[in-house]
């Protein structure tokens, strides 16, 4: 488009080295004065148009918002009866691991109160929304770091947890944040009305939002204020899970028998090793409680605990011994009042005829005292942990084979013999069972999966004695199971007579074995001398038909028996080899002609 200066007598001079004389310079200035006035007129018109455009956009956005608001009046969800809408609210609660409501304004059920007045009133009048509560302690170090990460990608509460309660993470935990959280937690419990409560409480290592240890006394008082809010509703608690330190357990031990009359499921995991940590037998609330589930990881002597064993359907006892830090290194207490041995485990099982799931951590190695056969008609899952905190007779290796020989378990489907963990593995097992993509590893009805965990330092004869008492075994895992939280650098005891003995004693050692799973963190020795190949070849199809090898950081070509296994695969063996895969990244080349090329 041409301007008013396009026809000026000086237009042809613009691209030349023309030097105007005094008369020509005056003419140019006169032309510019008029053009400047015209330019100012254009600027004024543009400003008016831009202002009109801004106003038009604002009016458009306002109209659009009103249209959306009015369209929402036609939303089908408005026509739903309140009972149907309440069911939708319930379906929005967590369904996977730890299916309890999170105390966070951006998550259900608090989120429903931010939609409209009707949703807020309906959600608050639906006690089932509030009966299951996940309380993550404000001083929990893992949670503080978690909250300070704004880019985290997780199903849990977002990094805005602290700001949601009026606090900016990174400047220490303010009293305002603490008070707001207590108020919200009390509202949760209040909205549950008369419904039995299920509370999951987590408070591990104590740090502030900067990751520094706060004042010990102030921190302990603040933590216990949160826990006291939980205990204030103790008469309504049906299920309580505590993953905390000794201070909370001490608070719980101060309660009298009968103060938690509805309690049916109790989980306690205390791992701070405090020398004054209350024992399991100090929990008087267990007396006369009709518990269906009891999971305990801490100090104590289970046989001395006031537990009504007969009602239990799930039991996990990981009772470790006291560690005193007098002078380095840590010294184990000589007190015989805590810990668990194989004889106590057998005695406890006699008291629990209804058990479906059981887990025991054996830390006292005492000589095996054979007992009578115990009928466990309902037991499906049994986990036994060994190898940590050994005390008692160090030469008295637990006779797990003898113990299993005194247990009649017709419904047993999962057995694991592992190294010792402070974690309650059975909780992870429940998570796997409820996971759509992991539940396929569970055995079918009538089958038995046996897991011999890494880091076991026992001979092949020890393991063979265990397998001899589990003749229904259909799947053998010489590897960690999916619900195990740790993975050790362990090579199975192939230098012993494990596979040769399994091959020779096919009639009484796992005669119904269908699948074998073996984990190798790395391959440092030939596998042919282990007898694995010969065993698979001898059992293939009768009925062994599946072999799964997890090579960890190694590759299939590192195995000296890979070609033989591929032959068996072609003959019908279902073979799966998981190996380390390092994808090769193409080398980038600085190609100047390519960069300078113009056009297609």
Coordinates of C-alpha atoms in Angstrom, one line a residue:
X1 CA 0.0 0.0 0.0
X2 CA 1.3 3.5 -0.9
X3 CA 1.5 6.4 1.5
X4 CA 1.1 10.1 0.9
X5 CA 4.8 10.5 0.5
X6 CA 5.0 7.9 -2.3
X7 CA 4.4 10.6 -5.0
X8 CA 6.9 13.1 -3.5
X9 CA 9.5 14.6 -5.8
X10 CA 12.2 13.2 -3.7
X11 CA 11.0 9.5 -3.8
X12 CA 13.5 8.6 -6.6
X13 CA 16.4 10.1 -4.5
X14 CA 15.9 7.8 -1.5
X15 CA 18.2 5.0 -2.7
X16 CA 20.9 7.3 -4.0
X17 CA 23.6 9.4 -2.4
X18 CA 21.6 12.6 -3.0
X19 CA 22.6 15.6 -0.9
X20 CA 19.8 18.2 -0.8
X21 CA 20.7 21.9 -1.0
X22 CA 19.0 24.4 1.3
X23 CA 15.9 24.8 -0.9
X24 CA 15.4 21.1 -1.3
X25 CA 15.9 20.6 2.5
X26 CA 13.2 23.1 3.2
X27 CA 10.8 21.3 0.8
X28 CA 11.6 17.9 2.5
X29 CA 10.8 19.4 5.9
X30 CA 7.5 20.8 4.7
X31 CA 6.5 17.4 3.4
X32 CA 7.4 15.7 6.7
X33 CA 5.4 18.1 8.7
X34 CA 2.2 17.3 6.9
X35 CA 3.1 13.5 6.9
X36 CA 3.7 13.6 10.7
X37 CA 0.2 15.1 11.2
X38 CA -1.2 12.3 9.1
X39 CA 0.8 9.7 11.1
X40 CA -0.5 11.0 14.4
X41 CA -4.1 10.7 13.0
X42 CA -3.4 7.0 12.1
X43 CA -2.0 6.4 15.6
X44 CA -5.1 7.8 17.2
X45 CA -7.4 5.7 15.0
X46 CA -5.3 2.6 15.8
X47 CA -5.6 3.3 19.5
X48 CA -9.3 3.7 19.3
X49 CA -9.6 0.4 17.3
X50 CA -7.4 -1.5 19.7
X51 CA -9.4 -0.2 22.6
X52 CA -12.6 -1.2 20.8
X53 CA -11.1 -4.7 20.1
X54 CA -10.1 -5.1 23.8
X55 CA -13.6 -4.1 24.8
X56 CA -15.1 -6.5 22.2
X57 CA -13.0 -9.4 23.4
X58 CA -14.0 -8.7 27.0
X59 CA -17.6 -8.6 26.1
X60 CA -17.2 -11.8 24.1
X61 CA -15.5 -13.6 27.1
X62 CA -18.2 -12.4 29.4
X63 CA -20.9 -13.7 27.1
X64 CA -19.0 -17.0 26.6
X65 CA -18.8 -17.5 30.4
X66 CA -22.5 -16.8 30.7
X67 CA -23.3 -19.2 27.9
X68 CA -21.2 -21.9 29.6
X69 CA -22.9 -21.2 32.9
X70 CA -26.4 -21.4 31.4
X71 CA -25.4 -24.5 29.4
X72 CA -24.4 -26.1 32.7
X73 CA -28.0 -25.8 33.8
X74 CA -28.8 -28.4 31.1
X75 CA -26.1 -30.8 32.3
X76 CA -27.4 -34.3 32.7
X77 CA -25.6 -34.6 36.1
X78 CA -28.1 -32.0 37.5
X79 CA -30.9 -34.4 36.9
X80 CA -29.3 -37.2 38.9
X81 CA -31.0 -38.1 42.2
X82 CA -28.8 -37.4 45.2
X83 CA -28.3 -41.1 46.0
X84 CA -26.9 -41.7 42.5
X85 CA -24.7 -38.6 42.7
X86 CA -23.4 -39.8 46.1
X87 CA -22.4 -43.1 44.5
X88 CA -20.5 -41.2 41.9
X89 CA -18.7 -39.3 44.7
X90 CA -17.8 -42.6 46.3
X91 CA -16.4 -43.9 43.0
X92 CA -14.0 -40.9 42.8
X93 CA -12.2 -42.0 46.0
X94 CA -8.8 -43.9 45.6
X95 CA -9.3 -47.5 44.6
X96 CA -5.8 -48.8 44.4
X97 CA -3.0 -48.9 47.0
X98 CA -4.1 -47.3 50.3
X99 CA -7.8 -46.8 49.3
X100 CA -8.4 -43.9 51.7
X101 CA -9.3 -40.3 51.2
X102 CA -6.4 -37.8 51.1
X103 CA -6.8 -34.6 53.2
X104 CA -6.2 -32.2 50.4
X105 CA -8.5 -29.6 48.9
X106 CA -7.7 -30.6 45.3
X107 CA -8.7 -34.3 45.9
X108 CA -11.9 -36.0 46.7
X109 CA -13.8 -35.6 48.9
X110 CA -12.8 -32.1 49.8
X111 CA -12.8 -31.2 46.1
X112 CA -16.6 -31.7 45.9
X113 CA -17.1 -28.8 48.2
X114 CA -15.5 -26.4 45.7
X115 CA -17.9 -27.1 42.9
X116 CA -21.2 -25.7 44.2
X117 CA -23.2 -25.3 47.4
X118 CA -25.4 -28.3 46.6
X119 CA -22.4 -30.6 46.0
X120 CA -20.8 -29.3 49.2
X121 CA -23.9 -30.0 51.2
X122 CA -24.4 -33.4 49.6
X123 CA -20.8 -34.5 50.1
X124 CA -20.8 -33.4 53.7
X125 CA -24.0 -35.3 54.3
X126 CA -22.5 -38.6 52.9
X127 CA -20.6 -40.2 55.8
X128 CA -19.2 -43.0 53.6
X129 CA -17.1 -40.4 51.8
X130 CA -15.2 -39.5 55.0
X131 CA -15.0 -42.8 56.9
X132 CA -11.6 -43.7 55.3
X133 CA -8.9 -41.2 56.0
X134 CA -5.2 -41.0 54.9
X135 CA -3.3 -38.7 57.3
X136 CA 0.2 -37.9 56.2
X137 CA 2.1 -36.2 59.0
X138 CA 3.0 -32.6 58.2
X139 CA 6.5 -33.2 59.6
X140 CA 7.1 -36.4 57.6
X141 CA 10.4 -35.9 55.7
X142 CA 9.3 -37.9 52.7
X143 CA 6.1 -35.7 52.4
X144 CA 8.0 -32.5 52.9
X145 CA 10.3 -33.2 50.0
X146 CA 7.4 -34.5 48.0
X147 CA 5.5 -31.3 48.6
X148 CA 8.4 -29.1 47.6
X149 CA 8.6 -30.7 44.1
X150 CA 6.2 -28.8 41.9
X151 CA 7.0 -31.0 38.8
X152 CA 6.2 -34.3 40.5
X153 CA 4.0 -36.7 38.5
X154 CA 2.2 -38.8 41.1
X155 CA -1.3 -39.9 42.0
X156 CA -0.9 -38.5 45.4
X157 CA -1.4 -34.9 46.6
X158 CA 0.3 -32.3 44.4
X159 CA 3.1 -30.0 45.5
X160 CA 0.5 -27.4 46.6
X161 CA -0.3 -29.3 49.8
X162 CA 1.3 -26.7 52.2
X163 CA -0.1 -23.6 50.3
X164 CA -3.5 -25.3 50.4
X165 CA -3.4 -24.8 54.2
X166 CA -2.1 -21.3 54.1
X167 CA 1.6 -22.0 54.1
X168 CA 4.5 -21.6 51.7
X169 CA 6.8 -24.6 51.7
X170 CA 10.4 -23.7 52.2
X171 CA 10.1 -21.3 55.2
X172 CA 9.4 -23.8 58.0
X173 CA 6.2 -25.3 59.1
X174 CA 4.1 -22.4 60.4
X175 CA 1.6 -22.5 63.2
X176 CA -1.0 -21.4 60.8
X177 CA -0.4 -24.4 58.6
X178 CA -0.6 -26.7 61.5
X179 CA -3.8 -25.2 62.8
X180 CA -5.5 -25.3 59.4
X181 CA -4.5 -29.0 59.0
X182 CA -5.9 -29.9 62.4
X183 CA -9.1 -28.1 61.6
X184 CA -9.5 -29.9 58.3
X185 CA -8.8 -33.2 59.8
X186 CA -11.4 -32.7 62.5
X187 CA -13.9 -31.8 59.8
X188 CA -13.1 -35.0 58.1
X189 CA -13.9 -37.0 61.2
X190 CA -17.0 -34.9 61.9
X191 CA -18.4 -35.5 58.4
X192 CA -18.1 -39.2 58.9
X193 CA -20.9 -38.9 61.5
X194 CA -21.5 -42.3 63.2
X195 CA -19.7 -44.4 60.5
X196 CA -16.9 -46.6 61.7
X197 CA -13.6 -45.0 60.8
X198 CA -10.7 -46.4 58.9
X199 CA -7.6 -44.3 59.5
X200 CA -4.1 -44.6 57.9
X201 CA -1.6 -42.5 59.7
X202 CA 2.0 -41.9 58.5
X203 CA 4.7 -39.9 60.3
X204 CA 8.3 -41.0 59.8
X205 CA 11.5 -39.0 60.2
X206 CA 10.9 -35.5 61.5
X207 CA 12.2 -32.5 59.5
X208 CA 10.9 -29.1 58.6
X209 CA 10.0 -27.9 55.1
X210 CA 13.7 -27.0 54.5
X211 CA 14.8 -30.6 55.3
X212 CA 16.4 -29.6 58.6
X213 CA 15.6 -31.2 62.0
X214 CA 13.4 -28.8 63.9
X215 CA 13.3 -28.2 67.6
X216 CA 12.7 -31.7 69.0
X217 CA 10.2 -30.8 71.7
X218 CA 8.2 -28.5 69.5
X219 CA 8.1 -31.1 66.7
X220 CA 7.1 -33.9 69.0
X221 CA 4.3 -31.8 70.5
X222 CA 3.0 -30.8 67.0
X223 CA 3.1 -34.4 65.8
X224 CA 1.3 -35.7 68.8
X225 CA -1.4 -33.0 68.4
X226 CA -2.2 -34.6 65.0
X227 CA -2.2 -38.1 66.5
X228 CA -4.3 -37.0 69.4
X229 CA -7.0 -35.9 67.0
X230 CA -7.0 -39.5 65.7
X231 CA -7.2 -41.0 69.1
X232 CA -10.0 -38.5 70.1
X233 CA -12.2 -40.6 67.7
X234 CA -11.0 -43.9 69.1
X235 CA -14.5 -45.1 70.0
X236 CA -15.4 -45.0 66.3
X237 CA -12.2 -46.5 64.8
X238 CA -12.7 -49.8 63.1
X239 CA -9.4 -50.0 61.2
X240 CA -6.2 -48.2 62.3
X241 CA -2.9 -48.3 60.5
X242 CA 0.1 -46.5 62.1
X243 CA 3.5 -46.1 60.4
X244 CA 5.2 -43.8 62.8
X245 CA 7.7 -43.6 65.7
X246 CA 7.8 -44.6 69.3
X247 CA 6.0 -41.4 70.5
X248 CA 2.8 -42.4 68.8
X249 CA 3.0 -46.0 69.9
X250 CA 3.6 -44.8 73.5
X251 CA 0.4 -42.7 73.2
X252 CA -1.5 -45.7 71.9
X253 CA -0.2 -47.9 74.8
X254 CA -1.7 -45.4 77.3
X255 CA -5.2 -46.4 76.2
X256 CA -7.1 -48.8 78.4
X257 CA -8.8 -52.0 77.3
X258 CA -12.2 -51.3 75.8
X259 CA -11.5 -47.8 74.6
X260 CA -11.6 -48.9 71.0
X261 CA -14.6 -51.2 71.0
X262 CA -15.1 -51.3 67.2
X263 CA -11.5 -52.1 66.4
X264 CA -11.2 -55.0 63.9
X265 CA -8.0 -54.2 61.9
X266 CA -4.8 -52.9 63.4
X267 CA -1.5 -52.2 61.7
X268 CA 1.5 -50.8 63.6
X269 CA 4.9 -50.2 62.0
X270 CA 7.5 -48.6 64.3
X271 CA 11.1 -48.5 63.1
X272 CA 13.0 -45.9 65.0
X273 CA 14.6 -48.4 67.4
X274 CA 14.1 -46.2 70.4
X275 CA 15.3 -48.1 73.6
X276 CA 12.1 -47.1 75.4
X277 CA 9.8 -48.1 72.5
X278 CA 6.6 -49.8 73.9
X279 CA 6.3 -53.5 73.3
X280 CA 3.5 -55.3 71.6
X281 CA 2.4 -56.7 74.9
X282 CA 2.1 -53.2 76.3
X283 CA -0.9 -52.5 74.1
X284 CA -3.8 -53.1 76.5
X285 CA -6.3 -52.1 73.8
X286 CA -5.7 -55.5 72.4
X287 CA -7.3 -57.1 75.4
X288 CA -10.8 -58.5 74.5
X289 CA -10.6 -56.8 71.1
X290 CA -12.2 -59.0 68.3
X291 CA -9.5 -58.4 65.8
X292 CA -9.7 -59.8 62.3
X293 CA -6.4 -58.4 61.2
X294 CA -3.2 -57.7 63.2
X295 CA 0.0 -56.5 61.5
X296 CA 2.8 -55.4 63.8
X297 CA 6.4 -54.4 63.0
X298 CA 8.3 -53.4 66.1
X299 CA 9.5 -54.8 69.4
X300 CA 7.6 -57.4 71.4
X301 CA 7.0 -60.9 72.5
X302 CA 3.8 -62.0 70.7
X303 CA 2.9 -64.8 73.0
X304 CA 2.8 -62.3 75.9
X305 CA 0.5 -59.9 74.0
X306 CA -3.2 -59.8 75.2
X307 CA -4.5 -60.8 71.8
X308 CA -7.6 -62.8 71.1
X309 CA -6.1 -64.9 68.3
X310 CA -9.1 -67.0 67.5
X311 CA -10.8 -64.4 65.4
X312 CA -7.8 -63.4 63.2
X313 CA -7.9 -63.9 59.5
X314 CA -4.8 -61.9 58.7
X315 CA -1.7 -61.8 60.9
X316 CA 1.7 -60.2 60.4
X317 CA 4.3 -60.3 63.1
X318 CA 7.7 -58.8 62.4
X319 CA 9.0 -58.5 65.9
X320 CA 12.7 -57.4 65.9
X321 CA 14.9 -57.1 68.9
X322 CA 16.0 -54.0 70.7
X323 CA 19.2 -52.3 69.5
X324 CA 21.0 -50.2 72.2
X325 CA 23.5 -47.6 71.0
X326 CA 25.8 -47.5 74.0
X327 CA 29.1 -47.5 72.2
X328 CA 29.6 -48.3 68.5
X329 CA 28.5 -50.6 67.1
X330 CA 24.9 -51.2 67.8
X331 CA 24.4 -53.9 70.5
X332 CA 21.4 -56.2 70.6
X333 CA 19.6 -56.5 73.8
X334 CA 19.9 -59.7 75.9
X335 CA 16.3 -59.4 77.0
X336 CA 14.4 -62.5 76.1
X337 CA 11.1 -60.7 76.1
X338 CA 11.1 -59.6 72.5
X339 CA 11.6 -61.3 69.2
X340 CA 10.1 -64.4 67.7
X341 CA 11.4 -67.9 67.0
X342 CA 10.0 -70.8 65.0
X343 CA 8.5 -72.5 68.1
X344 CA 6.6 -69.4 69.1
X345 CA 5.4 -69.2 65.5
X346 CA 4.1 -72.7 65.6
X347 CA 2.4 -72.0 69.0
X348 CA 0.7 -68.9 67.6
X349 CA -0.6 -70.7 64.5
X350 CA -2.3 -73.2 66.9
X351 CA -4.3 -70.3 68.3
X352 CA -5.4 -69.0 64.8
X353 CA -7.6 -71.5 63.1
X354 CA -9.2 -68.9 60.8
X355 CA -6.1 -67.4 59.3
X356 CA -6.1 -66.8 55.6
X357 CA -2.9 -64.8 55.4
X358 CA 0.1 -65.0 57.7
X359 CA 3.6 -63.4 57.9
X360 CA 6.2 -64.0 60.5
X361 CA 9.7 -62.5 61.0
X362 CA 11.9 -65.0 62.9
X363 CA 14.8 -63.3 64.6
X364 CA 15.4 -65.7 67.5
X365 CA 17.2 -68.9 66.3
X366 CA 16.3 -71.5 68.8
X367 CA 16.4 -75.3 68.5
X368 CA 13.3 -76.7 66.9
X369 CA 10.9 -78.4 69.3
X370 CA 8.7 -80.7 67.1
X371 CA 5.0 -80.2 67.9
X372 CA 1.7 -81.6 66.9
X373 CA 0.2 -81.1 63.5
X374 CA -1.8 -77.9 63.2
X375 CA -4.7 -77.7 60.8
X376 CA -4.7 -74.4 58.9
X377 CA -7.8 -75.1 56.8
X378 CA -8.1 -71.5 55.5
X379 CA -4.5 -70.4 55.1
X380 CA -3.7 -69.2 51.6
X381 CA -0.6 -67.0 51.9
X382 CA 2.3 -67.7 54.2
X383 CA 5.4 -65.5 54.4
X384 CA 8.4 -66.4 56.7
X385 CA 11.3 -64.0 57.0
X386 CA 14.8 -65.0 58.3
X387 CA 18.3 -63.8 58.5
X388 CA 18.2 -60.5 60.4
X389 CA 19.0 -59.9 64.0
X390 CA 20.0 -63.5 64.8
X391 CA 20.0 -64.3 68.5
X392 CA 19.8 -67.2 70.7
X393 CA 21.6 -70.4 69.6
X394 CA 23.6 -69.2 66.6
X395 CA 24.1 -72.9 65.5
X396 CA 20.4 -73.6 65.7
X397 CA 19.4 -72.8 62.1
X398 CA 15.6 -72.6 61.9
X399 CA 14.2 -75.9 60.8
X400 CA 11.7 -74.5 58.4
X401 CA 11.2 -77.8 56.8
X402 CA 10.3 -79.4 60.1
X403 CA 8.0 -76.5 60.9
X404 CA 6.1 -76.8 57.6
X405 CA 5.9 -80.6 58.2
X406 CA 3.7 -79.8 61.3
X407 CA 1.3 -77.5 59.3
X408 CA -1.6 -78.9 57.2
X409 CA -2.4 -76.2 54.7
X410 CA -4.7 -77.6 51.9
X411 CA -5.5 -74.1 50.5
X412 CA -2.0 -72.7 50.5
X413 CA -1.4 -70.8 47.2
X414 CA 1.6 -68.6 48.0
X415 CA 4.6 -69.4 50.2
X416 CA 7.6 -67.1 50.5
X417 CA 10.8 -67.7 52.5
X418 CA 12.7 -64.4 52.5
X419 CA 15.4 -62.5 54.3
X420 CA 14.2 -60.2 57.1
X421 CA 12.4 -57.0 56.3
X422 CA 11.2 -54.3 58.6
X423 CA 8.4 -53.7 56.1
X424 CA 5.1 -55.6 56.4
X425 CA 5.3 -57.5 53.1
X426 CA 1.7 -58.8 53.3
X427 CA 0.5 -55.2 52.8
X428 CA 2.4 -55.1 49.5
X429 CA 0.9 -58.5 48.6
X430 CA -2.6 -57.1 49.0
X431 CA -1.7 -54.3 46.7
X432 CA -0.4 -56.7 44.1
X433 CA -3.5 -58.8 44.4
X434 CA -5.7 -55.8 43.7
X435 CA -3.5 -54.5 40.8
X436 CA -4.9 -55.2 37.3
X437 CA -1.5 -55.5 35.7
X438 CA 0.2 -57.5 38.5
X439 CA -2.5 -59.8 39.7
X440 CA -1.7 -62.2 36.8
X441 CA 1.4 -63.3 38.8
X442 CA -0.9 -64.8 41.4
X443 CA -1.4 -68.6 41.1
X444 CA -4.7 -70.0 39.9
X445 CA -7.0 -71.8 42.3
X446 CA -5.5 -75.1 43.4
X447 CA -1.9 -74.1 42.4
X448 CA 1.0 -73.2 44.8
X449 CA 3.7 -70.6 44.1
X450 CA 6.8 -70.9 46.2
X451 CA 9.2 -67.9 46.4
X452 CA 12.7 -68.3 47.8
X453 CA 14.0 -64.8 48.2
X454 CA 17.4 -63.4 47.4
X455 CA 19.9 -62.9 50.2
X456 CA 19.1 -66.2 51.8
X457 CA 22.4 -67.7 52.9
X458 CA 21.4 -71.2 53.5
X459 CA 22.5 -74.4 51.7
X460 CA 20.7 -76.1 48.9
X461 CA 19.9 -78.9 51.4
X462 CA 18.1 -76.4 53.6
X463 CA 16.0 -75.2 50.6
X464 CA 15.4 -78.8 49.5
X465 CA 14.0 -79.7 52.9
X466 CA 11.6 -76.8 52.5
X467 CA 10.5 -77.9 49.1
X468 CA 10.0 -81.5 50.3
X469 CA 7.2 -80.2 52.6
X470 CA 5.5 -78.4 49.7
X471 CA 4.8 -81.2 47.2
X472 CA 1.9 -79.2 45.6
X473 CA 4.3 -76.6 44.2
X474 CA 3.4 -75.6 40.7
X475 CA 5.6 -72.5 40.3
X476 CA 9.0 -72.0 41.8
X477 CA 10.6 -68.6 42.1
X478 CA 14.2 -68.3 42.9
X479 CA 13.8 -64.6 42.8
X480 CA 12.0 -61.8 44.6
X481 CA 8.2 -61.7 44.2
X482 CA 6.5 -58.6 43.0
X483 CA 5.4 -57.7 46.5
X484 CA 8.9 -57.7 47.9
X485 CA 10.2 -54.2 48.4
X486 CA 14.0 -54.9 48.1
X487 CA 16.1 -56.6 45.5
X488 CA 19.4 -58.1 46.5
X489 CA 22.5 -58.8 44.5
X490 CA 22.2 -62.6 44.9
X491 CA 23.1 -65.6 42.7
X492 CA 21.1 -68.7 43.6
X493 CA 23.0 -71.5 45.3
X494 CA 23.7 -73.3 42.0
X495 CA 27.1 -74.5 43.1
X496 CA 25.3 -76.8 45.5
X497 CA 23.0 -79.7 44.6
X498 CA 19.8 -77.7 44.1
X499 CA 18.9 -78.5 40.5
X500 CA 20.6 -82.0 40.4
X501 CA 18.6 -83.0 43.5
X502 CA 15.4 -81.7 42.0
X503 CA 16.2 -83.7 38.9
X504 CA 17.0 -86.9 40.8
X505 CA 14.1 -86.6 43.2
X506 CA 11.4 -85.8 40.7
X507 CA 8.9 -88.1 42.5
X508 CA 8.9 -86.3 45.8
X509 CA 10.4 -82.8 45.1
X510 CA 7.9 -80.6 43.3
X511 CA 6.4 -83.3 41.1
X512 CA 3.8 -81.0 39.8
X513 CA 6.1 -78.1 38.9
X514 CA 4.9 -76.3 35.8
X515 CA 6.9 -73.1 35.8
X516 CA 10.4 -72.0 37.0
X517 CA 11.5 -68.4 37.5
X518 CA 15.1 -67.5 38.3
X519 CA 16.7 -64.1 38.8
X520 CA 20.3 -63.3 38.1
X521 CA 21.5 -59.8 39.1
X522 CA 24.5 -60.6 36.8
X523 CA 26.2 -63.6 35.3
X524 CA 29.8 -64.2 36.4
X525 CA 30.1 -67.9 36.0
X526 CA 29.1 -70.6 33.5
X527 CA 25.5 -71.8 34.0
X528 CA 26.0 -75.3 32.5
X529 CA 27.6 -76.8 35.6
X530 CA 24.6 -75.6 37.7
X531 CA 22.4 -78.3 36.3
X532 CA 19.7 -75.9 35.4
X533 CA 19.6 -76.9 31.7
X534 CA 19.6 -80.6 32.6
X535 CA 16.8 -80.1 35.1
X536 CA 14.6 -78.2 32.7
X537 CA 15.3 -80.8 30.0
X538 CA 14.4 -83.7 32.3
X539 CA 11.2 -82.1 33.5
X540 CA 10.0 -80.5 30.3
X541 CA 6.4 -81.3 29.6
X542 CA 6.1 -83.5 32.7
X543 CA 4.6 -81.1 33.5
X544 CA 7.3 -78.3 33.4
X545 CA 6.4 -76.1 30.4
X546 CA 7.6 -72.6 31.3
X547 CA 11.0 -71.0 32.1
X548 CA 11.5 -67.4 33.0
X549 CA 15.0 -66.0 33.4
X550 CA 15.6 -62.4 34.7
X551 CA 19.2 -61.6 33.8
X552 CA 19.2 -58.2 35.5
X553 CA 22.3 -56.3 34.2
X554 CA 23.4 -59.1 31.9
X555 CA 22.4 -60.1 28.4
X556 CA 21.2 -63.4 26.9
X557 CA 24.3 -63.9 24.9
X558 CA 26.3 -63.9 28.1
X559 CA 24.8 -67.3 29.0
X560 CA 26.6 -70.4 27.9
X561 CA 23.3 -72.3 27.6
X562 CA 21.3 -69.8 25.5
X563 CA 21.5 -71.9 22.4
X564 CA 20.3 -75.0 24.3
X565 CA 17.4 -73.1 25.8
X566 CA 16.4 -71.9 22.3
X567 CA 16.3 -75.5 21.1
X568 CA 14.0 -76.3 24.0
X569 CA 11.9 -73.3 23.1
X570 CA 11.5 -74.6 19.5
X571 CA 10.5 -78.0 21.0
X572 CA 7.6 -76.4 22.9
X573 CA 9.1 -74.8 26.1
X574 CA 7.6 -71.4 26.9
X575 CA 10.8 -69.4 27.4
X576 CA 11.1 -65.8 28.6
X577 CA 14.4 -64.1 29.1
X578 CA 14.4 -60.6 30.5
X579 CA 17.7 -58.8 29.9
X580 CA 19.3 -55.4 30.1
X581 CA 18.5 -53.4 27.0
X582 CA 20.7 -50.4 26.2
X583 CA 19.1 -48.6 23.3
X584 CA 21.8 -47.3 21.0
X585 CA 21.4 -43.5 20.6
X586 CA 22.3 -42.4 17.0
X587 CA 25.3 -40.2 16.9
X588 CA 24.5 -36.6 16.0
X589 CA 26.4 -35.2 13.1
X590 CA 27.0 -31.5 12.4
X591 CA 26.1 -31.5 8.7
X592 CA 26.6 -27.9 7.4
X593 CA 25.3 -28.5 3.8
X594 CA 22.1 -30.0 5.3
X595 CA 21.7 -27.1 7.6
X596 CA 22.2 -24.6 4.8
X597 CA 19.9 -26.3 2.3
X598 CA 17.0 -24.1 1.3
X599 CA 13.7 -25.5 0.1
X600 CA 12.5 -29.1 0.0

